[in-house]
XYZ file of C-alpha atoms in Angstrom:
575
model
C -24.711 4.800 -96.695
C -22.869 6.918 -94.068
C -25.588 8.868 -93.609
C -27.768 6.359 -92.953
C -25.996 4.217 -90.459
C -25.632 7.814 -88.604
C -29.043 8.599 -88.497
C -29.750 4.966 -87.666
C -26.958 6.147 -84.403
C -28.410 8.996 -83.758
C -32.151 7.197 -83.192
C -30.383 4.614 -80.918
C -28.788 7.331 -79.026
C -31.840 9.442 -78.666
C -34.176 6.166 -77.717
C -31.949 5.656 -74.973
C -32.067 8.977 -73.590
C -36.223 8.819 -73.631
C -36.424 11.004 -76.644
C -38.611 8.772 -78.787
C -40.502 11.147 -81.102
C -37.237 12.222 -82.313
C -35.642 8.443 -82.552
C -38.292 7.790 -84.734
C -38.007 10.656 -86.910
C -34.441 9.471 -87.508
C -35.434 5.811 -87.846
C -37.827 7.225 -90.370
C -35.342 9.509 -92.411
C -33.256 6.397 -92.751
C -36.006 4.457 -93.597
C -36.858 6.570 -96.613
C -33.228 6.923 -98.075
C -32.809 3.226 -97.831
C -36.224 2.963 -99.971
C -35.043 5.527 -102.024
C -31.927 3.798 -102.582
C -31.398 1.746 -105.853
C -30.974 -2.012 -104.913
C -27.865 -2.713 -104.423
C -25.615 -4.910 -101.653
C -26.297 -3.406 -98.158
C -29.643 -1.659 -98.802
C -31.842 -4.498 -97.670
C -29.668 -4.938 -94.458
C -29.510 -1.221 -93.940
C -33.427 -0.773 -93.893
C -34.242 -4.109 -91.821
C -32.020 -2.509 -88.708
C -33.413 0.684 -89.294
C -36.813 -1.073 -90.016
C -36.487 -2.733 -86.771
C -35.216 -0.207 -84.317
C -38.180 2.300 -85.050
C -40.910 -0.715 -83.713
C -38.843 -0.974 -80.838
C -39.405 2.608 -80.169
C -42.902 2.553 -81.480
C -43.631 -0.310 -79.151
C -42.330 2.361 -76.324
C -44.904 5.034 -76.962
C -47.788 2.374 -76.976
C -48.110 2.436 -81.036
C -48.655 -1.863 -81.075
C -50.114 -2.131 -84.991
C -47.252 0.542 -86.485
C -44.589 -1.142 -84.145
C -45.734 -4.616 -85.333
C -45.525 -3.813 -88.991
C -42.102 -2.397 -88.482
C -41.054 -5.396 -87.527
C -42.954 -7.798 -89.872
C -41.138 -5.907 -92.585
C -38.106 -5.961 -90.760
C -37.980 -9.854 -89.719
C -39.164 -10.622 -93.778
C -35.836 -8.657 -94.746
C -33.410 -10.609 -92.167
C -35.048 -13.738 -93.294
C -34.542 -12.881 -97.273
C -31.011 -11.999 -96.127
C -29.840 -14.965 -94.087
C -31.923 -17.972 -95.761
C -31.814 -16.530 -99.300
C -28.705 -14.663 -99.697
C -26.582 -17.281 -97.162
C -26.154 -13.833 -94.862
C -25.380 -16.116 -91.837
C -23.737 -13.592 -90.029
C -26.811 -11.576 -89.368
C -28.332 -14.178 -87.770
C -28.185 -12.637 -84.728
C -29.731 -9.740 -86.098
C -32.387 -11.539 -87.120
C -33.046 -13.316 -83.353
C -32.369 -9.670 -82.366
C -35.670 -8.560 -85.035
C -37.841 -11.449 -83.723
C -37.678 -10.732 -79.680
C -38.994 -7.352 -80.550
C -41.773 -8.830 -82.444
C -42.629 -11.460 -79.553
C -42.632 -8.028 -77.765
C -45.088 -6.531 -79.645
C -47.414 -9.272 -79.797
C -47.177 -10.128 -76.441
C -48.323 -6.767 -75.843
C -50.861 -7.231 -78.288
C -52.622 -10.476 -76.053
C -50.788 -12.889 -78.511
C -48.931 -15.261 -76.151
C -48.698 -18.093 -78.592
C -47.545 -16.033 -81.204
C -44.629 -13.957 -79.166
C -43.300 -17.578 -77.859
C -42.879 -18.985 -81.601
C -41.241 -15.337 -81.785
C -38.463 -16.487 -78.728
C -37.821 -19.951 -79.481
C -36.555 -19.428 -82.945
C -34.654 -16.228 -81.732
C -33.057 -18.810 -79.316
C -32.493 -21.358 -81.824
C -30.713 -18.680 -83.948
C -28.404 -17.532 -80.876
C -27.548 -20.772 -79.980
C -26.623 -21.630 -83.310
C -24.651 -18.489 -84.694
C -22.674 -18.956 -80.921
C -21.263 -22.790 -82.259
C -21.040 -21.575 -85.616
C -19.461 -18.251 -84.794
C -17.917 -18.569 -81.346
C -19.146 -15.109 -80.643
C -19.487 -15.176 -76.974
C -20.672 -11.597 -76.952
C -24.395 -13.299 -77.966
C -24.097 -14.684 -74.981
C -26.250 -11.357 -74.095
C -28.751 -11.263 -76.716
C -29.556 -15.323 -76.078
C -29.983 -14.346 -72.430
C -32.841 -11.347 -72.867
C -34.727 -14.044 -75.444
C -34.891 -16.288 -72.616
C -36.011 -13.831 -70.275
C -38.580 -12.392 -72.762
C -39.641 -16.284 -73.232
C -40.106 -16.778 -69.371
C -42.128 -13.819 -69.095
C -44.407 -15.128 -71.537
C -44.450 -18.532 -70.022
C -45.455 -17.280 -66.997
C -48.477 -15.573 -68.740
C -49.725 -18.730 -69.691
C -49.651 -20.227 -66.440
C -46.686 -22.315 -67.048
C -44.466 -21.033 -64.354
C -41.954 -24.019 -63.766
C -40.817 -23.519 -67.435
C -40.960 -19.538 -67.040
C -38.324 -20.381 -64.421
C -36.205 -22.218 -66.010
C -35.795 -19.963 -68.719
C -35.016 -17.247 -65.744
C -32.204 -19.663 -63.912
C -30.642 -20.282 -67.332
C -30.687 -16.309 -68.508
C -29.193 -15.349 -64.939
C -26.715 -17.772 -65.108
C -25.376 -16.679 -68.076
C -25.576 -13.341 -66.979
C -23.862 -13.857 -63.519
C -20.937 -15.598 -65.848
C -20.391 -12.586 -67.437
C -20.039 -10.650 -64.456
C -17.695 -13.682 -63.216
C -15.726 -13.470 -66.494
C -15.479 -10.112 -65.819
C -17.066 -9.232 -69.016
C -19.604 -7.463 -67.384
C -23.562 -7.892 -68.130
C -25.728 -5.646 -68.946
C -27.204 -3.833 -65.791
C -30.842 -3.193 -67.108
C -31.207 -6.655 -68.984
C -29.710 -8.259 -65.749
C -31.821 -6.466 -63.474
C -35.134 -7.057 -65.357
C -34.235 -11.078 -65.199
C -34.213 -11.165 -61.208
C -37.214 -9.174 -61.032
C -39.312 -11.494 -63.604
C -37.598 -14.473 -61.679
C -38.410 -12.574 -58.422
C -41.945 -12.380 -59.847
C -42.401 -16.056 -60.662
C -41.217 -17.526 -57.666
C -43.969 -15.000 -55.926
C -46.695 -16.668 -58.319
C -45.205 -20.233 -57.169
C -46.021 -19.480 -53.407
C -42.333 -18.372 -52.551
C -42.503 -15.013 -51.526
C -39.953 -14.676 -48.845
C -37.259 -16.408 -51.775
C -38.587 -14.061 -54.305
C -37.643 -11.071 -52.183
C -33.905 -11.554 -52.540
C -34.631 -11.359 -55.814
C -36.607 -8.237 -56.342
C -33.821 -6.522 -53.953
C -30.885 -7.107 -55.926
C -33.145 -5.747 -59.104
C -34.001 -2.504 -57.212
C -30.339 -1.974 -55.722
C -29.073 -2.017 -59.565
C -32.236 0.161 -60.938
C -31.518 2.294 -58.061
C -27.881 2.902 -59.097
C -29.365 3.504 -62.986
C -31.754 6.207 -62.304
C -29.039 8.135 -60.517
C -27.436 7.491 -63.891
C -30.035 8.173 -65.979
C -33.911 8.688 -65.659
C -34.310 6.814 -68.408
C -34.508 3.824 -66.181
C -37.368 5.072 -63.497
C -40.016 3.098 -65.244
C -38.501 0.271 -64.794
C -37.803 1.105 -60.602
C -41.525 1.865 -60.215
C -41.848 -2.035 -61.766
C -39.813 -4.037 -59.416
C -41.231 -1.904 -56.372
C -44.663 -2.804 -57.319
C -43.419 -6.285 -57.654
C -41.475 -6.508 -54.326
C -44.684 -4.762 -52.734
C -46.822 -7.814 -53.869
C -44.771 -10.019 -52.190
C -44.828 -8.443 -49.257
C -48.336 -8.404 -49.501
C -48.190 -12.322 -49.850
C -46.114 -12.046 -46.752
C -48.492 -9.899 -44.668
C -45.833 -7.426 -44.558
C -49.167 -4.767 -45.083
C -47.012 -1.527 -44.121
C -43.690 -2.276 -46.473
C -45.706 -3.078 -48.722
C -47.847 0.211 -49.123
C -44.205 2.106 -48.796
C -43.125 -0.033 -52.456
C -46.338 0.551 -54.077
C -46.016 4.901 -53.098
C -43.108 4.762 -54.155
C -44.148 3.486 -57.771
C -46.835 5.437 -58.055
C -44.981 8.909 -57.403
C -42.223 7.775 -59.843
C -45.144 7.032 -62.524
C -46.490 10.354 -62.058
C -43.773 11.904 -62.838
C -42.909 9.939 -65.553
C -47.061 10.362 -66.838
C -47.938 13.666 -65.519
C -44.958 15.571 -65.692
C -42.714 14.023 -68.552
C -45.835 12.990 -70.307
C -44.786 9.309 -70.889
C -48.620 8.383 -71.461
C -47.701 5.009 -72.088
C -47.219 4.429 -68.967
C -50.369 5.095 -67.908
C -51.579 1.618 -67.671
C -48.873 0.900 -65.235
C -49.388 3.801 -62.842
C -53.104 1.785 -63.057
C -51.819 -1.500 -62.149
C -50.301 -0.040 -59.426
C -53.221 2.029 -57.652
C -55.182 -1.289 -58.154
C -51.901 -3.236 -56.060
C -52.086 -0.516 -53.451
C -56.203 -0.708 -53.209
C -55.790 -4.568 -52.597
C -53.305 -3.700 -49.825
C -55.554 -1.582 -48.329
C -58.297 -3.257 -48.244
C -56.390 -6.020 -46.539
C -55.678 -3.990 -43.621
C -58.941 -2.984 -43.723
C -58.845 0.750 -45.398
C -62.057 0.196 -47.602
C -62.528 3.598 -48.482
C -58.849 4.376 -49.163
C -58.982 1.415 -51.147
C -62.181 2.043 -52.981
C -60.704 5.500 -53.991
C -57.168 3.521 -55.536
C -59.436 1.370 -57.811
C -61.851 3.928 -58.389
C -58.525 5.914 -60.141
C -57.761 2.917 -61.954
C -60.674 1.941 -63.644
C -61.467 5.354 -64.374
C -57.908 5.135 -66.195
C -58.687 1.552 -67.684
C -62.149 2.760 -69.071
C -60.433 5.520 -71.016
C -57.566 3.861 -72.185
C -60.008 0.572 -73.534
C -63.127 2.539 -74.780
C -61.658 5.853 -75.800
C -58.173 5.228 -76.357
C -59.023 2.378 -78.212
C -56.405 -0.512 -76.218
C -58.395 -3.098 -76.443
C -55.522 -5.496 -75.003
C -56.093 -3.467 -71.660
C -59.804 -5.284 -71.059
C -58.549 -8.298 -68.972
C -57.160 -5.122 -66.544
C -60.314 -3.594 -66.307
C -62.155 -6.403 -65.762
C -59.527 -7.076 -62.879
C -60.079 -3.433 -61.649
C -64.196 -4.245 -61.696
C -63.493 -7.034 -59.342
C -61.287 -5.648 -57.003
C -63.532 -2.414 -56.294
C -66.119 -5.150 -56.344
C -64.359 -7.175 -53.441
C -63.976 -3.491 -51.708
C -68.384 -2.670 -52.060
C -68.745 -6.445 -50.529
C -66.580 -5.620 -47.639
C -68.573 -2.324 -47.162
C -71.568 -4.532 -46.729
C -73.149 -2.747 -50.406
C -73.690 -6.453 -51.985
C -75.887 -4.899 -54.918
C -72.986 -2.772 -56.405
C -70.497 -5.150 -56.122
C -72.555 -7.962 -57.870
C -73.177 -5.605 -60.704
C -69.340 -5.053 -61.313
C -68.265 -8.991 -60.627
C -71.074 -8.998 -63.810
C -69.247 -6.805 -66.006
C -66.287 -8.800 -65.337
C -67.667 -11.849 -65.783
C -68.916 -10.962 -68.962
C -65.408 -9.891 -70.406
C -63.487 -12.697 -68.896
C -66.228 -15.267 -70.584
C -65.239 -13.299 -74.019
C -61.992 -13.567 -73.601
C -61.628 -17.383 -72.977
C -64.299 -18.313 -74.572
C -64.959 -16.531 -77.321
C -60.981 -15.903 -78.007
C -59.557 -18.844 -77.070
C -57.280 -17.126 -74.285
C -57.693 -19.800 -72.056
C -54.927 -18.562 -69.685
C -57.668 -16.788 -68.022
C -59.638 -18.906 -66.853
C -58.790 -19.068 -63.539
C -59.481 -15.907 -63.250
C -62.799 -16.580 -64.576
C -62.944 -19.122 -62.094
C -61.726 -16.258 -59.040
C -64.593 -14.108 -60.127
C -67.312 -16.539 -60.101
C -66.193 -16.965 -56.350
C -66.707 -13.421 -55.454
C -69.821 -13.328 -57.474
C -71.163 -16.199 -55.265
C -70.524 -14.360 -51.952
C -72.119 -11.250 -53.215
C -75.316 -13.409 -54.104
C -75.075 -15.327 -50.723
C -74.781 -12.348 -48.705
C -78.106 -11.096 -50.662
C -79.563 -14.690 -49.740
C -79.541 -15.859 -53.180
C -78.112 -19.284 -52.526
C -78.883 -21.511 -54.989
C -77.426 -18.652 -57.940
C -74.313 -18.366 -55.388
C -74.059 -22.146 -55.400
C -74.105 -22.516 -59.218
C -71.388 -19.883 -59.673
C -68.756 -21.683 -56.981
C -69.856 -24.940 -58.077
C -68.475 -23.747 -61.744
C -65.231 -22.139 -60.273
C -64.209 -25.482 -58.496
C -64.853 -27.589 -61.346
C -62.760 -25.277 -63.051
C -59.724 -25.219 -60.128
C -60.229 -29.000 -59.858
C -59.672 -29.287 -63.610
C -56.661 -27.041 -63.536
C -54.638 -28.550 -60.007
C -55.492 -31.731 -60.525
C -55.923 -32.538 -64.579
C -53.091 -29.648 -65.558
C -51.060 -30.006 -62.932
C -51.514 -26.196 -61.691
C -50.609 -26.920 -57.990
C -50.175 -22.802 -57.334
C -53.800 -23.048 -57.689
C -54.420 -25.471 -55.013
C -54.906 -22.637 -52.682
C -57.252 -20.894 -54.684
C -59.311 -24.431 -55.133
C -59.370 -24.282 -51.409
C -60.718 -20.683 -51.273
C -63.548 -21.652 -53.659
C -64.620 -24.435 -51.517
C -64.655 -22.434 -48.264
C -67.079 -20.128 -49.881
C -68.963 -22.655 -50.806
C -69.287 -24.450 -47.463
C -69.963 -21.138 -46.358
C -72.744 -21.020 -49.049
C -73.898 -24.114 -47.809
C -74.127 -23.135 -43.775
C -76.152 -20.384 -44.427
C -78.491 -22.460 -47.040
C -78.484 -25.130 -43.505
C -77.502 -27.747 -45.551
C -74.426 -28.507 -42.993
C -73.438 -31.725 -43.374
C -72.594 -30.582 -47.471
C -70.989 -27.733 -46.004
C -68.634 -29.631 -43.363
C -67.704 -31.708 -46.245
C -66.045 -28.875 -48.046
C -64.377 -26.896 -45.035
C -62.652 -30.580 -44.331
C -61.606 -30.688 -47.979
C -59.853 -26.922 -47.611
C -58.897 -27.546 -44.649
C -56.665 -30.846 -45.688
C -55.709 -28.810 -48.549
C -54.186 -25.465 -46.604
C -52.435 -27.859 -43.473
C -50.692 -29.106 -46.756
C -49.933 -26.097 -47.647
C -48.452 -24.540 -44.863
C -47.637 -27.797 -42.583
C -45.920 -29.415 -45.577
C -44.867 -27.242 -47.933
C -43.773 -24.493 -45.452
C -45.995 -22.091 -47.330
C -46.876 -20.081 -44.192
C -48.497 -17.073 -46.032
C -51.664 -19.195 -46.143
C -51.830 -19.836 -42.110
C -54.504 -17.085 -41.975
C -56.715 -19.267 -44.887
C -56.383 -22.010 -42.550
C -57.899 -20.620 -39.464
C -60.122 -18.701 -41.551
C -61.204 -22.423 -42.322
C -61.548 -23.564 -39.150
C -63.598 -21.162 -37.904
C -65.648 -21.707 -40.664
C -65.664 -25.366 -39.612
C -67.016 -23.970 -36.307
C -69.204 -22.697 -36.950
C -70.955 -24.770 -38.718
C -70.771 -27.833 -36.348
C -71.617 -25.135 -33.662
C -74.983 -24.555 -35.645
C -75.380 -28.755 -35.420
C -75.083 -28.425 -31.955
C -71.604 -30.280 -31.775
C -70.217 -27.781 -29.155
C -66.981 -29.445 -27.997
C -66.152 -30.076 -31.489
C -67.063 -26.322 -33.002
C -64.560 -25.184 -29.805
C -61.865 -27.258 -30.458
C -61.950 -25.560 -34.115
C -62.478 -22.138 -33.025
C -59.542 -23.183 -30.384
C -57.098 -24.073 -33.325
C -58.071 -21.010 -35.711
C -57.706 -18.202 -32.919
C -54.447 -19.929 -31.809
C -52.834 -19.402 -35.592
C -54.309 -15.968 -35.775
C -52.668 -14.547 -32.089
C -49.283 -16.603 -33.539
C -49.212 -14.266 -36.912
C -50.395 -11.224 -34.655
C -47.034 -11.861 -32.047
C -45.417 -12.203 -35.792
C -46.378 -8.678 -36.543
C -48.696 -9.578 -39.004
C -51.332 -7.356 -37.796
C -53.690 -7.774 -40.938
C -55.603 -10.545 -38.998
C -56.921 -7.897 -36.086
C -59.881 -7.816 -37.601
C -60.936 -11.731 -37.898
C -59.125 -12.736 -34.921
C -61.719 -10.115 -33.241
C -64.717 -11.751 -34.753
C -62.760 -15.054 -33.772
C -62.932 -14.181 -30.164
C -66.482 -12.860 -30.739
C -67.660 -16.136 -32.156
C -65.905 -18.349 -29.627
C -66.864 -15.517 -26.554
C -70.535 -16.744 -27.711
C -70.430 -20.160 -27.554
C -68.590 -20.023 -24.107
C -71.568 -18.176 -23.159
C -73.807 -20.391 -23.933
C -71.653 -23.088 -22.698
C -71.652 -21.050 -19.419
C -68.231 -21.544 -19.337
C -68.026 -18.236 -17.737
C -63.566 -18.030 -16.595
C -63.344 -18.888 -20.359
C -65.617 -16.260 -21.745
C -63.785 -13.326 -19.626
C -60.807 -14.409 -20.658
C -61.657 -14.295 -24.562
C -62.759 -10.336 -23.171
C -59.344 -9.684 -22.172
C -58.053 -11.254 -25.436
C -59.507 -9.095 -27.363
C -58.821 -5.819 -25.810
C -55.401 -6.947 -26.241
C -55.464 -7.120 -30.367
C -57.066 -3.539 -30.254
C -54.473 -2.515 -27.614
C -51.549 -1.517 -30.868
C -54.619 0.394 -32.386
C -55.121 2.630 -29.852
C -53.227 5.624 -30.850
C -53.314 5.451 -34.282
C -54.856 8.256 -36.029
C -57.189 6.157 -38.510
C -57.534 2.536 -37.672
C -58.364 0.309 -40.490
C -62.357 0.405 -40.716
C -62.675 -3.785 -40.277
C -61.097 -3.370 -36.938
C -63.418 -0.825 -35.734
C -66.078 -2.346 -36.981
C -65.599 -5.812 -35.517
C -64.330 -4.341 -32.320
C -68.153 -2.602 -32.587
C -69.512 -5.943 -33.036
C -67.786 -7.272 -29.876
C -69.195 -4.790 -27.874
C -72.044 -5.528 -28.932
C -72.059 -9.243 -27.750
C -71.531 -7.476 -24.436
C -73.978 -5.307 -24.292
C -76.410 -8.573 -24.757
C -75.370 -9.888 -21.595
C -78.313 -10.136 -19.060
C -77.372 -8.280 -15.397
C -76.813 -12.341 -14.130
C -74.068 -12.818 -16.840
């Protein structure tokens, strides 16, 4: 027996030093004495921790199906122990068993399953805490809830993924207050995920404070141990989304280069090939950055890297849970191809992805995804309408706002309510170049109403660029029903919000607040409003004016700073 519970030491001891090959070959040794043991009292409770440890580590080094029947075997033992043989006291052990199991299978795509997994490891803390007065569960209650949230939040259900979050951080802040002290990692990876959710909810700027205290503590861990620089590379690339959200373009790049060098490392050079997928997820972060601020062909090269490491990981490596990520990869080079102005490639990768994503939520009942579905039928749609295709383009956004509508209004999925506003921009925008305007005014009005709620209301001000992307659109299409005073008084607005987020540093809108003044420069023209149109000239040398020196301006700039000089150049010798 004393040999076991040492190797059983020695495999903890080694895990948390990142030496997993050789925690499992201890996990393993013990495994086989216990089985080798007669039965007798303290086998069957010897061989479930032992049992239950080696998933964990399994689970580490991306081995799902072994992990997962480590722990079947190890939660059947528990159970045979505490409801069979009145073992109440390794309850907790049990709960302990089961959040590595959610683990597993929520690694595995099985939400459903991994939250059955939580709740009844929660039950079981809560109730071996009143039976036991054991305060020190107080810890192991507080990771199932932040293993539940994070699941939650998979499933779209974000309020209750918070609340699990603001319960598991209060109990660890009591700790701390107690001065019982909380675990530093477990503590850390609750105000990311809460730092996460709040991001997902539309809170960015809140969700920062959140992802800073998480990287000041993993900070102070790696210098402890390396063990921890997975986890670092995490909350960066979290904190560099909401940056993102924030227009905060720059900071944002410096998070997500940061990740990725500590993910090579940890890939390349310590050969953690687990980890793979993440140093993927995070070239495809830093490709939507870029492309952004207008960097296609940096951008294109980021997802290029990560669906080249998606493709191998799904099709040779066999992780078929890794599809969803591909198909997110296909889309996002696919956005980068339509900004390029090369509509044919990227309609043949939003088809790829369309084609998983309908597999997935259709054909496996993983019906968290379908918004995503719903996001890729919109970028499908512009591909088509840019090829002139309207009435395909129309039939794909007409199925993604169904789908939003169904999910804001019907589920109650208000952090969609932007992306239902997206959808029915491009369709209006569908619609203008089809000249059926009046169908298209209707749905710029309804986005419209639904972004000044958005950011008049709510205070959301990370969608003030949607909004005078909106107008504009609004613009132009009463512009092309001859309305002039009206299209001006929208182009008016939309430049206005644009030159407020440029004086805000948010320098990401150069490029449509150029074609903006373009647009508006035109109708001026033909207005003849002639003091007006020079002025728009001087406004726009003024957005290229913090370009200027810059040793590789982002591509949309130059190219819509091309396309103003071109409006120029029309001007006859009178003009």
């Amino acid at each position: 027996m004393e040999q076991i519970e040492r190797l059983i030491e020695e495999g903890i001891n080694l895990a948390d030093l990142g030496r997993l090959e050789e925690a499992i070959g201890c996990y393993e040794e013990a495994v086989n004495l216990c089985r080798q043991w007669a039965e007798g009292e303290g086998r069957e409770e010897f061989l479930a921790r032992a049992l239950s440890n080696k998933g964990a580590a399994l689970r580490r080094l991306g081995r799902l199906e072994e992990s997962l029947n480590c722990l079947n075997e190890a939660v059947a033992l528990y159970q045979q122990l505490t409801k069979v043989k009145g073992r109440k006291d390794l309850s907790d052990k049990l709960a302990g068993a089961l959040v590595n199991k959610g683990n597993v299978l929520d690694d595995l795509g099985r939400p459903h399953e991994a939250l059955q997994c939580y709740e009844e490891a929660i039950t079981l803390f809560k109730q071996s805490m009143e039976r036991q007065g054991r305060a020190e569960l107080n810890e192991g209650l507080a990771l199932a809830l932040m293993n539940k949230g994070v699941t939650l939040r998979g499933l779209g259900r974000l309020e209750e993924s918070l609340n699990c979050f603001d319960e598991a951080i209060a109990i660890y802040r009591q700790l701390w207050e107690q001065g019982q002290g909380a675990p530093a990692y477990e503590f850390a990876m609750t105000l990311m995920n809460k730092g996460e959710t709040l991001r997902r909810l539309g809170h960015p700027e809140e969700a920062l404070s959140y992802f800073d205290e998480a990287v000041g503590i993993f900070r102070r861990l790696v210098e402890k141990h390396r063990g921890f620089a997975e986890w670092l590379a995490w909350t960066l690339r979290d904190e560099g989304k909401a940056l993102d959200d924030l227009g905060r373009l720059e900071e944002a790049l410096a998070c997500y280069d940061e990740a990725i060098a500590l993910y090579r490392q940890l890939v390349e050079v310590e050969g953690q090939k687990a980890l793979e997928k993440e140093l993927a997820a995070t070239m495809m972060n830093k490709g939507v950055t870029l492309r952004r601020g207008g960097h296609w062909e940096d951008a294109l090269h980021c997802f290029e890297e990560a669906i080249g490491i998606y493709r191998r990981l799904v099709e040779v490596g066999g992780q078929r849970e890794l599809v969803s990520e591909l198909a997110s990869a296909l889309v996002n080079i696919g956005n980068a191809l339509a900004d390029a102005d090369r509509p044919e490639e990227a309609l043949t990768c939003y088809d790829e992805a369309i084609r998983v994503y309908r597999q997935l939520v259709e054909g496996e009942g993983r019906g968290e995804l379908v918004s995503d579905l719903a996001g890729i039928l919109v970028n499908k749609g512009n591909a088509l309408a840019d090829l002139g295709r309207f009435e395909e383009a129309l039939c794909c956004f007409d199925e993604a706002v169904a789908i939003y509508r169904r999910l804001v209004g019907t589920e109650g999925r208000k952090e969609l309510a932007s992306w239902l506003a997206a959808a029915l921009v491009n369709k209006g925008g569908a619609l203008q170049k089809a000249e059926r305007f009046e169908e298209a005014l209707r749905c710029f009005d309804e986005a419209i109403a639904i972004y000044r709620q958005l950011v008049e209301r709510q205070g959301q001000k990370e969608w003030t660029d949607k909004l005078a992307a909106g107008l504009m659109n609004k613009g132009a299409t009463l512009d092309d029903l001859g309305r002039f005073e009206e299209a001006l008084q929208c182009y008016d607005e939309g430049i206005r919000l644009w030159e407020e987020m440029m004086e805000a540093g948010s320098t990401h809108v150069a490029a449509w607040l150029l074609q903006g003044l373009g647009v508006r420069f035109e109708l001026k023209r033909r207005m003849r409003d002639w003091q007006g149109a020079a002025e728009d000239i001087y406004r726009a040398l003024a957005v290229v004016q913090p370009f200027l020196g810059a040793e590789s301006p982002p591509e949309s700039v130059v190219m819509a700073l091309i396309a103003f000089l071109f409006r120029l150049r029309l001007l006859t010798p009178e003009e």
